[in-house]
Coordinates of C-alpha atoms and ligand atoms in Angstrom, one line a residue:
X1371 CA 0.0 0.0 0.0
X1372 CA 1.2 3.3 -0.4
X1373 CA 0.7 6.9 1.6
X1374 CA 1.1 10.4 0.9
X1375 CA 3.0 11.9 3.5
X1376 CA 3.4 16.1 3.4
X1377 CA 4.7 18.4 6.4
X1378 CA 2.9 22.0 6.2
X1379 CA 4.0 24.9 6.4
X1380 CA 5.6 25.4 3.0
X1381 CA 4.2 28.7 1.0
X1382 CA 3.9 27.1 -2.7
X1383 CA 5.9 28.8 -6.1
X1384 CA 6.8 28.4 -9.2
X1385 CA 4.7 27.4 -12.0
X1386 CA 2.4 24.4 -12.4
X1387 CA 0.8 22.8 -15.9
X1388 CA -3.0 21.3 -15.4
X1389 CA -3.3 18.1 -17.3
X1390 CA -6.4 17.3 -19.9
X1391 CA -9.9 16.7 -18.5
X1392 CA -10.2 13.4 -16.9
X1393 CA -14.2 13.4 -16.9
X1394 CA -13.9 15.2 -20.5
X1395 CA -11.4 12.2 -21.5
X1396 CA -13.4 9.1 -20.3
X1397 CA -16.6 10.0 -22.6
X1398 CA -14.4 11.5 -25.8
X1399 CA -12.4 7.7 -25.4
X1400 CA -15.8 5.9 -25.2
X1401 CA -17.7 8.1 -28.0
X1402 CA -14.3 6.8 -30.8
X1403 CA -16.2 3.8 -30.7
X1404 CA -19.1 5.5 -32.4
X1405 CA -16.6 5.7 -35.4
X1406 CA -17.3 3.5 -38.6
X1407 CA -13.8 3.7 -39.9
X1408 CA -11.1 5.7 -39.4
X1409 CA -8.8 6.2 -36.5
X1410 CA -9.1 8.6 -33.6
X1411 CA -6.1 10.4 -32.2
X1412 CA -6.9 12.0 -28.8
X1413 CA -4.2 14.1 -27.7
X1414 CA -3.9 15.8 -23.7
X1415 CA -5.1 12.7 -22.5
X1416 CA -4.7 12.6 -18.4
X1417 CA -2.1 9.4 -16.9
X1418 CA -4.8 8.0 -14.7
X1419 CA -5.6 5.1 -13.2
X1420 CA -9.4 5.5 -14.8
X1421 CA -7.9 6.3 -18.1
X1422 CA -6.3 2.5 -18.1
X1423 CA -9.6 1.1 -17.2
X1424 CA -11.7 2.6 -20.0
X1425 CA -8.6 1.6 -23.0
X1426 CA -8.5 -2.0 -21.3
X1427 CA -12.6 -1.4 -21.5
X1428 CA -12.0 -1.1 -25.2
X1429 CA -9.2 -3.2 -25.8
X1430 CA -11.2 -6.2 -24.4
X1431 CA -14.0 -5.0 -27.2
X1432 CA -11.6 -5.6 -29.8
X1433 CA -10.6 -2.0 -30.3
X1434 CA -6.3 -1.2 -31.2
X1435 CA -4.8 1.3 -29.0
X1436 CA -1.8 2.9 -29.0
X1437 CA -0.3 5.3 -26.5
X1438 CA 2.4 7.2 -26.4
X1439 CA 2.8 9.9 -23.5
X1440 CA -0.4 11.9 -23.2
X1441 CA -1.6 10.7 -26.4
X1442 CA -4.1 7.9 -28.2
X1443 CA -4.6 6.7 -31.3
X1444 CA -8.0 4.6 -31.3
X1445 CA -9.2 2.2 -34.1
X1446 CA -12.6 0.6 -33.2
X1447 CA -13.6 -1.0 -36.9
X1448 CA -12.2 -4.3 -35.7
X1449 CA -15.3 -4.1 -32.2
X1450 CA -16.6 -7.6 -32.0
X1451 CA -17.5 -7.7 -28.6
X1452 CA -20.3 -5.2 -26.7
X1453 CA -19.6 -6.1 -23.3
X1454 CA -18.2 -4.1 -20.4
X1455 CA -17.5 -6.8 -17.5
X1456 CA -18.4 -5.9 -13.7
X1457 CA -14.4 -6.6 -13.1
X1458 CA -13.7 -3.3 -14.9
X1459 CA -16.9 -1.1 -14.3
X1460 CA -16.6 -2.3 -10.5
X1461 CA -13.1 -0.2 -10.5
X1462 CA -15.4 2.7 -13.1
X1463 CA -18.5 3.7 -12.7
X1464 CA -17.8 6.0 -16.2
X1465 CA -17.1 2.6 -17.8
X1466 CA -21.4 3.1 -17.9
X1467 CA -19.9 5.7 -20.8
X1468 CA -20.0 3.0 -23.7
X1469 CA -23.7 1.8 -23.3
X1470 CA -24.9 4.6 -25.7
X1471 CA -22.7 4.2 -28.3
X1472 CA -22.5 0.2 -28.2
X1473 CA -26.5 0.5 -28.7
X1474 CA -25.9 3.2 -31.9
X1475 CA -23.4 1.9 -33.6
X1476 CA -24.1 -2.0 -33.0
X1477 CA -27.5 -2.6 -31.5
X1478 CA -26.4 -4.8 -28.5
X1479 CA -24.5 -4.5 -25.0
X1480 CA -24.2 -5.7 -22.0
X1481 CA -22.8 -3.6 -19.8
X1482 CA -22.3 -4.3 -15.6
X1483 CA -24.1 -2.1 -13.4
X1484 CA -22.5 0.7 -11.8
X1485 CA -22.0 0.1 -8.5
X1486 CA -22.3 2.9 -5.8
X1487 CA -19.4 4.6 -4.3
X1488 CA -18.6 6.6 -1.7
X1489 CA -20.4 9.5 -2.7
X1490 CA -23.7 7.8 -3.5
X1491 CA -25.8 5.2 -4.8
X1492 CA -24.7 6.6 -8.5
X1493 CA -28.3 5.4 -9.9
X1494 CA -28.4 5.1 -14.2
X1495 CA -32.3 4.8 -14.2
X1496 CA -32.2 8.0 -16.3
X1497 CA -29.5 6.8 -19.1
X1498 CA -31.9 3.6 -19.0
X1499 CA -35.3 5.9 -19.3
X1500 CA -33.6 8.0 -22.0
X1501 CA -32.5 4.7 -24.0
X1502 CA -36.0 3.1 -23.9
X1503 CA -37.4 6.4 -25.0
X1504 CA -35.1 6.1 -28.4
X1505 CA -36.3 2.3 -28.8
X1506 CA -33.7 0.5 -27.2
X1507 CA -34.9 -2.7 -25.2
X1508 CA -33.1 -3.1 -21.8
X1509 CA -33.7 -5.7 -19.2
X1510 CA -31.3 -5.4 -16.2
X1511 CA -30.9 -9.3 -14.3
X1512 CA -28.0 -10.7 -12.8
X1513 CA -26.2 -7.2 -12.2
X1514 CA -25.6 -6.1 -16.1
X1515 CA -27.5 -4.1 -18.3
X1516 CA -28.5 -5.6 -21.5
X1517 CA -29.5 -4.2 -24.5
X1518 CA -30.5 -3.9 -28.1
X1519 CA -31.9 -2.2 -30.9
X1520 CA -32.4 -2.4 -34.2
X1521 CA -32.1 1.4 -35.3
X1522 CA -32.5 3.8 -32.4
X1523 CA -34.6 6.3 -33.1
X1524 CA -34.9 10.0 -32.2
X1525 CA -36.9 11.0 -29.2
X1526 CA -37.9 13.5 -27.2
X1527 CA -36.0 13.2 -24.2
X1528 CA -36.6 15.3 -20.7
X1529 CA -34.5 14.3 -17.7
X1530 CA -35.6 14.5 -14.1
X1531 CA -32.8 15.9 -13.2
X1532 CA -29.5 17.3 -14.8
X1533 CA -27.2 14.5 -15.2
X1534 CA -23.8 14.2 -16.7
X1535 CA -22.8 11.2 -17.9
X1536 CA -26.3 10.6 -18.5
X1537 CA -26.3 13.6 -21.1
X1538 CA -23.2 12.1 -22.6
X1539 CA -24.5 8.6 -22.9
X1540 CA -27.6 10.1 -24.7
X1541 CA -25.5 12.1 -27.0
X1542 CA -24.1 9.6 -27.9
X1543 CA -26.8 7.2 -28.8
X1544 CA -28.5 10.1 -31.1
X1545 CA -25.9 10.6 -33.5
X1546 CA -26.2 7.8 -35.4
X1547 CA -30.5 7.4 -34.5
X1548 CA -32.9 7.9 -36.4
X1549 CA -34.6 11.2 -36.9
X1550 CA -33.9 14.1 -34.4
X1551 CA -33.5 13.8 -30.8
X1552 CA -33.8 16.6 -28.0
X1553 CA -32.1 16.2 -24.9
X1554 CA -34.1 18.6 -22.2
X1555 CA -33.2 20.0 -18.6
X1556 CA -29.3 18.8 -20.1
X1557 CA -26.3 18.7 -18.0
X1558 CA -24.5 22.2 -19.3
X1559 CA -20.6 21.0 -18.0
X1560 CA -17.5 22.2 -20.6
X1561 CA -16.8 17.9 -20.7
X1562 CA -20.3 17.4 -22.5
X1563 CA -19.2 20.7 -24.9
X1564 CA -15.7 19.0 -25.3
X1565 CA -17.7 16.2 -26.4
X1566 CA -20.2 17.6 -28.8
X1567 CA -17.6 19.5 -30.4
X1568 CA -15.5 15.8 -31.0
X1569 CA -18.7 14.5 -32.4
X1570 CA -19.3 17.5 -34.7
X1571 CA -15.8 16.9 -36.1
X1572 CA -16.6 12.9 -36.5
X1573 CA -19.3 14.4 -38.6
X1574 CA -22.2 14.3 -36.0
X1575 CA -25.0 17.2 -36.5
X1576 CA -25.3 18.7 -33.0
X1577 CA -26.6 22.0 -31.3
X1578 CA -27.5 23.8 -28.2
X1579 CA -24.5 22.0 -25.9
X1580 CA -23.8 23.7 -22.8
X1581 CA -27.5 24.7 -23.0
X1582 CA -30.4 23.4 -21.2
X1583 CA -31.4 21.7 -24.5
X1584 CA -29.0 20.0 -26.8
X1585 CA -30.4 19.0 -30.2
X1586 CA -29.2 15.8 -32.4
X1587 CA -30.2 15.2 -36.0
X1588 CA -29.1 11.2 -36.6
X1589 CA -26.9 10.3 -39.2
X1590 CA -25.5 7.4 -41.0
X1591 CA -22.4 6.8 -40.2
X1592 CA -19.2 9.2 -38.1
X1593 CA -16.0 9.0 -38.9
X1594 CA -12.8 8.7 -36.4
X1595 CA -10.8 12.6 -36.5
X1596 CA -7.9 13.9 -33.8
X1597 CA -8.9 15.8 -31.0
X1598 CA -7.2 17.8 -27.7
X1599 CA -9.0 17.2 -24.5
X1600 CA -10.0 20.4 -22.4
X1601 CA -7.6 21.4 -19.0
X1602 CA -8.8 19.9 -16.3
X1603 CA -11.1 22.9 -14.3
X1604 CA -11.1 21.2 -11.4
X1605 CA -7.5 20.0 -11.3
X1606 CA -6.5 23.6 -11.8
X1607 CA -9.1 25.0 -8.9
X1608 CA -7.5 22.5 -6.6
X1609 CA -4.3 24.1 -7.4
X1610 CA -6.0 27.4 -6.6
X1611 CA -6.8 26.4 -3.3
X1612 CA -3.4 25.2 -2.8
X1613 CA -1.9 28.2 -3.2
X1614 CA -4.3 29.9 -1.1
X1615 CA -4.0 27.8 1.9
X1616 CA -0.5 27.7 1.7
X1617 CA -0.8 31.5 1.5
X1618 CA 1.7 31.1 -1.4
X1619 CA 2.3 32.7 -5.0
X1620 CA 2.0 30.5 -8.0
X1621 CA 1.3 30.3 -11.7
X1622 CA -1.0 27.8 -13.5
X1623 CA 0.0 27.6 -16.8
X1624 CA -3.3 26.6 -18.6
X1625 CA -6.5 27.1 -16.6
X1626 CA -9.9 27.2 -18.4
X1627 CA -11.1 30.3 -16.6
X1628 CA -14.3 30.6 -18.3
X1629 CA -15.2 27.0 -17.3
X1630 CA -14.3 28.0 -13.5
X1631 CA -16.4 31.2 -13.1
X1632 CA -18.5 30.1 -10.1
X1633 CA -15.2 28.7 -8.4
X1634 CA -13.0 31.8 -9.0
X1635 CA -15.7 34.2 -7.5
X1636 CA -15.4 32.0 -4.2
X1637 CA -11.8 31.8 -4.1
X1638 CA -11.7 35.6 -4.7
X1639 CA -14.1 36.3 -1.8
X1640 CA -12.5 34.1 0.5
X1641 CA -9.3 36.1 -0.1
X1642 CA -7.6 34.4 -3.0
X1643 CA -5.9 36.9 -5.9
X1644 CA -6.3 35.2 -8.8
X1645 CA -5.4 37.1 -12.3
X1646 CA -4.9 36.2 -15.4
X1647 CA -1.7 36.7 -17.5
X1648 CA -3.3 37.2 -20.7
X1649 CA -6.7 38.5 -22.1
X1650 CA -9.2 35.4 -21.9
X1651 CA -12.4 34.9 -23.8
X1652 CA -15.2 34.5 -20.7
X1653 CA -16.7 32.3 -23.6
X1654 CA -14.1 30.1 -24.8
X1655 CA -14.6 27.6 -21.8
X1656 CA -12.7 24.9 -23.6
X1657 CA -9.3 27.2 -23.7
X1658 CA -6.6 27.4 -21.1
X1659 CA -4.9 30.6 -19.9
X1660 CA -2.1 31.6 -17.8
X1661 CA -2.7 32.9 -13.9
X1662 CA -1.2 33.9 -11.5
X1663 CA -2.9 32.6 -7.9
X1664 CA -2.0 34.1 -4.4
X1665 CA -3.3 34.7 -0.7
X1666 CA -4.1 38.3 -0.9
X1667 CA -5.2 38.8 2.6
X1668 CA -3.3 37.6 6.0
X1669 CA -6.7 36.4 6.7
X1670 CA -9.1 34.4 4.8
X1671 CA -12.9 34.9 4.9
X1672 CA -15.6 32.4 5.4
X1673 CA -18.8 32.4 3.4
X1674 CA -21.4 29.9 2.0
X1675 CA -21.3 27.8 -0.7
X1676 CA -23.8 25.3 -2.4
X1677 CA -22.8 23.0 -4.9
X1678 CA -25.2 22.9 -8.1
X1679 CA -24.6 21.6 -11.4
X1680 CA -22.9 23.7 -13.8
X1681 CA -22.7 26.8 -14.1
X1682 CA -23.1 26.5 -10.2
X1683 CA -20.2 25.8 -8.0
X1684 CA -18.7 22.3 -9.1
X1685 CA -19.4 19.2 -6.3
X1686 CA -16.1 18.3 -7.3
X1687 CA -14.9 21.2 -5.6
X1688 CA -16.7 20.5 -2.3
X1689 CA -14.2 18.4 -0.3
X1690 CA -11.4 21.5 -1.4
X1691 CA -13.1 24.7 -0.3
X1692 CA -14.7 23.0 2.8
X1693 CA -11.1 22.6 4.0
X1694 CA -9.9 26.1 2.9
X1695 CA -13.0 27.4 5.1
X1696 CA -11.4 25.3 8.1
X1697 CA -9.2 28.1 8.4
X1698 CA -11.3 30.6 7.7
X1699 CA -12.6 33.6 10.2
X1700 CA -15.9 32.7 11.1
X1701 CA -18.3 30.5 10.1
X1702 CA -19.1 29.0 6.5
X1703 CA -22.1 27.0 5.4
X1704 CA -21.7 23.9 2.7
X1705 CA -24.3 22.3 1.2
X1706 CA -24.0 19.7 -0.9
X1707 CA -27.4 19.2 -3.3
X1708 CA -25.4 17.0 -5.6
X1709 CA -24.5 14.0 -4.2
X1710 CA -26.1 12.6 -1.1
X1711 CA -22.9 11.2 1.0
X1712 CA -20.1 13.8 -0.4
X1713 CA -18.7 14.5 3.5
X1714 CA -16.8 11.8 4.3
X1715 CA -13.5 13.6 4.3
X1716 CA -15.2 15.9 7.0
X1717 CA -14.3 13.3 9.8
X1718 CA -10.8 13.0 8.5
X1719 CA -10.6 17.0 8.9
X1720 CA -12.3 16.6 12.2
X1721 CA -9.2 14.7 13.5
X1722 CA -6.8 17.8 12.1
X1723 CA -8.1 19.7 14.3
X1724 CA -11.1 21.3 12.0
X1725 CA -14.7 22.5 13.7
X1726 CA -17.3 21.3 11.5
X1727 CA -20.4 19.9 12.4
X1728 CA -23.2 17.9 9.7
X1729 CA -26.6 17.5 9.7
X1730 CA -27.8 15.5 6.3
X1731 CA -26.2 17.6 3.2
X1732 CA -24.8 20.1 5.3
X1733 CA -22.3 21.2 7.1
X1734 CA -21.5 23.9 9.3
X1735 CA -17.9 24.7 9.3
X1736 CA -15.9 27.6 11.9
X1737 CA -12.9 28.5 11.0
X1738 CA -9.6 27.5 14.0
X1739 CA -6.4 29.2 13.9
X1740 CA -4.9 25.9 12.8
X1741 CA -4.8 22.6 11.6
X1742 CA -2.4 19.6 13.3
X1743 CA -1.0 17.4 10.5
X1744 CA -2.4 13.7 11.3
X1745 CA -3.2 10.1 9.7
X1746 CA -5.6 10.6 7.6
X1747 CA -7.6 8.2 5.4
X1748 CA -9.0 8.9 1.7
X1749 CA -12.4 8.0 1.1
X1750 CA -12.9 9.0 -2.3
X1751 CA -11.1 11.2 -5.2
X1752 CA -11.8 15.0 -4.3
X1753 CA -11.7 13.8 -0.3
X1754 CA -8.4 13.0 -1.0
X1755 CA -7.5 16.0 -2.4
X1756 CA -8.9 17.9 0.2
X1757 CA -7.1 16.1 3.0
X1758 CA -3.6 16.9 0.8
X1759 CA -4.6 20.4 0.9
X1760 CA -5.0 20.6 4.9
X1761 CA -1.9 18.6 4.8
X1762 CA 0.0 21.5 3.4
X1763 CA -1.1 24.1 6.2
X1764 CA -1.2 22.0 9.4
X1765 CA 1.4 21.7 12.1
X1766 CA 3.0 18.8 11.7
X1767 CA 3.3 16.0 9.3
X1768 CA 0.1 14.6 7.8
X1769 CA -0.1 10.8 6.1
X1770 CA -2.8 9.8 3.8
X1771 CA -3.0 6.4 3.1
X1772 CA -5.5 5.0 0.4
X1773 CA -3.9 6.9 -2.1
X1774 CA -5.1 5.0 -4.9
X1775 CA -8.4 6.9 -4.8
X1776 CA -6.4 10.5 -5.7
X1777 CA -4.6 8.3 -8.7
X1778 CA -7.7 8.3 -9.8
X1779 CA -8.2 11.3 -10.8
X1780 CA -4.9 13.3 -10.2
X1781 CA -1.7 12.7 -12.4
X1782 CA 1.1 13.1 -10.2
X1783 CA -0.3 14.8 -7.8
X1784 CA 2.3 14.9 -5.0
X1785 CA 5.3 15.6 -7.8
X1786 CA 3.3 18.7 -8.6
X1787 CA 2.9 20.4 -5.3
X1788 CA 7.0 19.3 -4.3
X1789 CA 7.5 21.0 -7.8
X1790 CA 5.8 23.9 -6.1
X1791 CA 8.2 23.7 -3.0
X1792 CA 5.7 21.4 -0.9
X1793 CA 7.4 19.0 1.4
X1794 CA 5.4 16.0 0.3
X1795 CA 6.2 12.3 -0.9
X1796 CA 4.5 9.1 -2.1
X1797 CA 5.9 6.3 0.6
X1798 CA 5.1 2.8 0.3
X1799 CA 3.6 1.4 3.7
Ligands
EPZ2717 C1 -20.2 13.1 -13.2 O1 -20.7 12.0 -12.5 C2 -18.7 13.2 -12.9 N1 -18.0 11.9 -13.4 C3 -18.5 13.3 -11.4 O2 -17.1 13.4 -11.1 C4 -19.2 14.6 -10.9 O3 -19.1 14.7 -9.5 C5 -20.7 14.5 -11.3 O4 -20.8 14.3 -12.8 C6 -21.4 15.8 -11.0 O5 -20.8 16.9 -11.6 C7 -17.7 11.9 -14.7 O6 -18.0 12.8 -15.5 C8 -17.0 10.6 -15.1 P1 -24.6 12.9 -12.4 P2 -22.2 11.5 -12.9 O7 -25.2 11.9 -13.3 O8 -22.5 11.7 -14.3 C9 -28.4 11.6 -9.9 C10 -15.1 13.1 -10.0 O9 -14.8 13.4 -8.9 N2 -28.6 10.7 -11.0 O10 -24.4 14.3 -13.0 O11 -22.3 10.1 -12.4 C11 -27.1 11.3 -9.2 O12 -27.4 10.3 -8.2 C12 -16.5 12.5 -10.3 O13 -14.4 13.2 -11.1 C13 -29.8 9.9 -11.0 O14 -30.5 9.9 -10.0 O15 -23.1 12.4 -12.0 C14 -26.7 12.6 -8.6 O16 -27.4 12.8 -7.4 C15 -17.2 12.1 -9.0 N3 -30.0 9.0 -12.0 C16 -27.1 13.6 -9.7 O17 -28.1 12.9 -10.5 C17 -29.2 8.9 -13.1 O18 -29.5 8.1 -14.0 C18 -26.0 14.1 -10.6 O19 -25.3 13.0 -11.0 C19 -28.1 9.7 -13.1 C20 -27.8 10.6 -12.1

């Protein structure tokens, strides 16, 4: 097993480069098999440990891949198998991702259930209601998902509730349906425009992503193009918070600002400077810019925050402003409307030293002078994160262990922050 160990006290600097969008990368991998003929080359694609799960996904379908540093080259005309096994989507819930286009492009699948995690149950019912709607029969028995269609066809599609991966799975089952599709009440996160705008160039017909409706006209066939995957947002607003708590001075060499705007606006109340180096288009979300990111006051102030889905402040950001706000003056509110078990890195920060108290989604948090380093344990992939973060302003040393949850989603992680002058390394236990 292996633990993160870190020693605060260390004010971060230098410069730091976000990698590409894990949760922009998983459904771009999984849409290439959508793609006739033709081979996909993905480029800015994150080295994570849920990266490896979706290419063995594919490979085990039949598709060739070929990596070299951040990039892929995909070719999925050689598919003969539609089946994602519960070993792999045990590990990855996204492995869900390549329901929608098994069903388009090949009429069958079988696909394992998405457990729950941490966070949550993680229910699919709505990528199941949205598939049925376009034709697709689906029986669930014996813990898979299994499904075919003859031709999906276009439908009219409303869902309860914005969901992400279940706009992305539905996106993916239109473009190559019958007729036109209209996905209402749509998740509006820069991933699912990342994705539409793939699709476009595999010669979907697409419009109204990063709206509440996205519209898909069906076509015959898409073809496999290259593509660069978006920064990572919410890598590069956990490096924000790292510099804030560390009361340090950094620059992040590629943050997609205008996909951060409700995080920024936080930082920057709580008393985080964060400026960019060059002009930036508030409507190029996809785009990276240059910032510089420092604690402006001695002090940092509390406020409330409530997570929403996009354009409201990320969930994924939860775990890492909660523990910024441990050190805040006064008293901040979280709530967490997302997900219905997103706290569990609260008890870890309880036993730094932090004052927060929960009651159901939310919790109450008042800020202490300071934090004493401890051994902590990650629960899930922005917990871990979080308990890093505290890591780097407590008294003391901190160890993490269950450090394969932040492999998850971070790509080198610790290397980053001792880049920035952190005292921090990976130790095998
Ligand atoms: C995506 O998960 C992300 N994962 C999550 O990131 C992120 O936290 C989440 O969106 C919210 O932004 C990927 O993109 C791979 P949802 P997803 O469907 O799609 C309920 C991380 O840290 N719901 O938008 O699974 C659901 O229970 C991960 O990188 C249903 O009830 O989230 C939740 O309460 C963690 N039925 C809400 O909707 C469904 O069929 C939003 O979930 C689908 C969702």
């Amino acid at each position: 097993m292996e633990s993160i160990v870190v020693k605060g006290g260390r004010k971060l600097s230098g410069e730091v480069v976000i990698g590409g969008a894990k949760n922009s990368a998983l459904p771009l991998i999984a849409a290439t098999l959508l793609a006739e003929n033709g081979t996909s080359d993905l480029d800015n694609i994150p080295n994570l440990r849920d990266i490896n799960t979706i290419v063995r996904l594919l490979e085990g379908m039949g598709a060739e891949i070929t990596r070299s540093d951040n990039k892929l080259k995909i070719m999925t005309s050689a598919v003969n198998d539609f089946q994602a096994p519960y070993e792999l989507v045990k590990t990855m819930r996204a492995s869900i991702l390549v329901l929608g286009p098994l069903l388009a492009r090949f009429g069958k699948a079988r696909v394992s259930l998405p457990g729950g995690c941490a966070i949550g149950a993680r229910p699919v019912n709505l990528h199941i209601k949205g598939l049925e709607q376009m034709g697709a029969e689906i029986e669930v028995e014996h813990g898979y998902i299994i499904g075919q269609a003859k031709r999906l066809q276009g439908a009219d599609i409303s869902f309860d509730m914005p969901t992400v991966t279940g706009t992305e799975n539905l996106m993916m089952a239109a473009v190559l349906a019958e007729g036109i599709t209209h996905l209402r009440n749509a998740a509006r996160e820069p991933e699912i425009v990342d994705l539409a705008v793939f699709l476009r160039k595999m010669g979907a017909q697409i419009e109204g992503e990063g709206t509440h409706t996205i519209v898909i006209s069906g076509v015959e066939k898409l073809e496999g193009t290259d593509y660069r995957v978006m920064p990572d947002r919410i890598e590069a607003g956990t490096f924000m918070v790292a510099a804030g708590i560390s009361a340090g001075d950094i620059i992040i060499k590629n943050a997609p600002l205008a996909a951060l705007g409700g995080v920024i606006s936080k930082l920057q109340e709580i008393g985080i400077s964060i400026e960019p180096l060059t002009d930036f288009d508030e409507d190029a979300i996809l785009a990276g810019t240059p910032v510089r990111v420092r604690r402006e006051s001695l002090e940092l102030h509390s406020l409330d925050v409530k997570t929403m889905p996009y354009p409201g402040f990320p969930t994924d950001m939860q775990a890492q402003i909660m523990t910024l706000l441990t050190l805040a003056q006064g008293t901040s509110v979280i709530s967490e409307t997302v997900f219905e078990n997103r706290f569990m890195h609260v008890f870890e920060l309880q036993r730094m030293g932090a004052d927060i108290e929960v009651e159901g989604r939310i919790a109450v948090v008042r800020g202490v002078d300071t934090l004493s380093g401890a051994q902590v344990m990650a629960s899930d992939l922005r917990a871990s994160a979080g308990l890093i973060l505290a890591g780097l302003a407590a008294d003391g040393e901190t160890a993490m262990s269950r450090v394969y949850h932040l492999d998850r989603g971070y790509s080198g992680f610790e290397k980053k922050l001792e880049a920035l002058g952190a005292d921090i390394k990976r130790i095998s236990t």
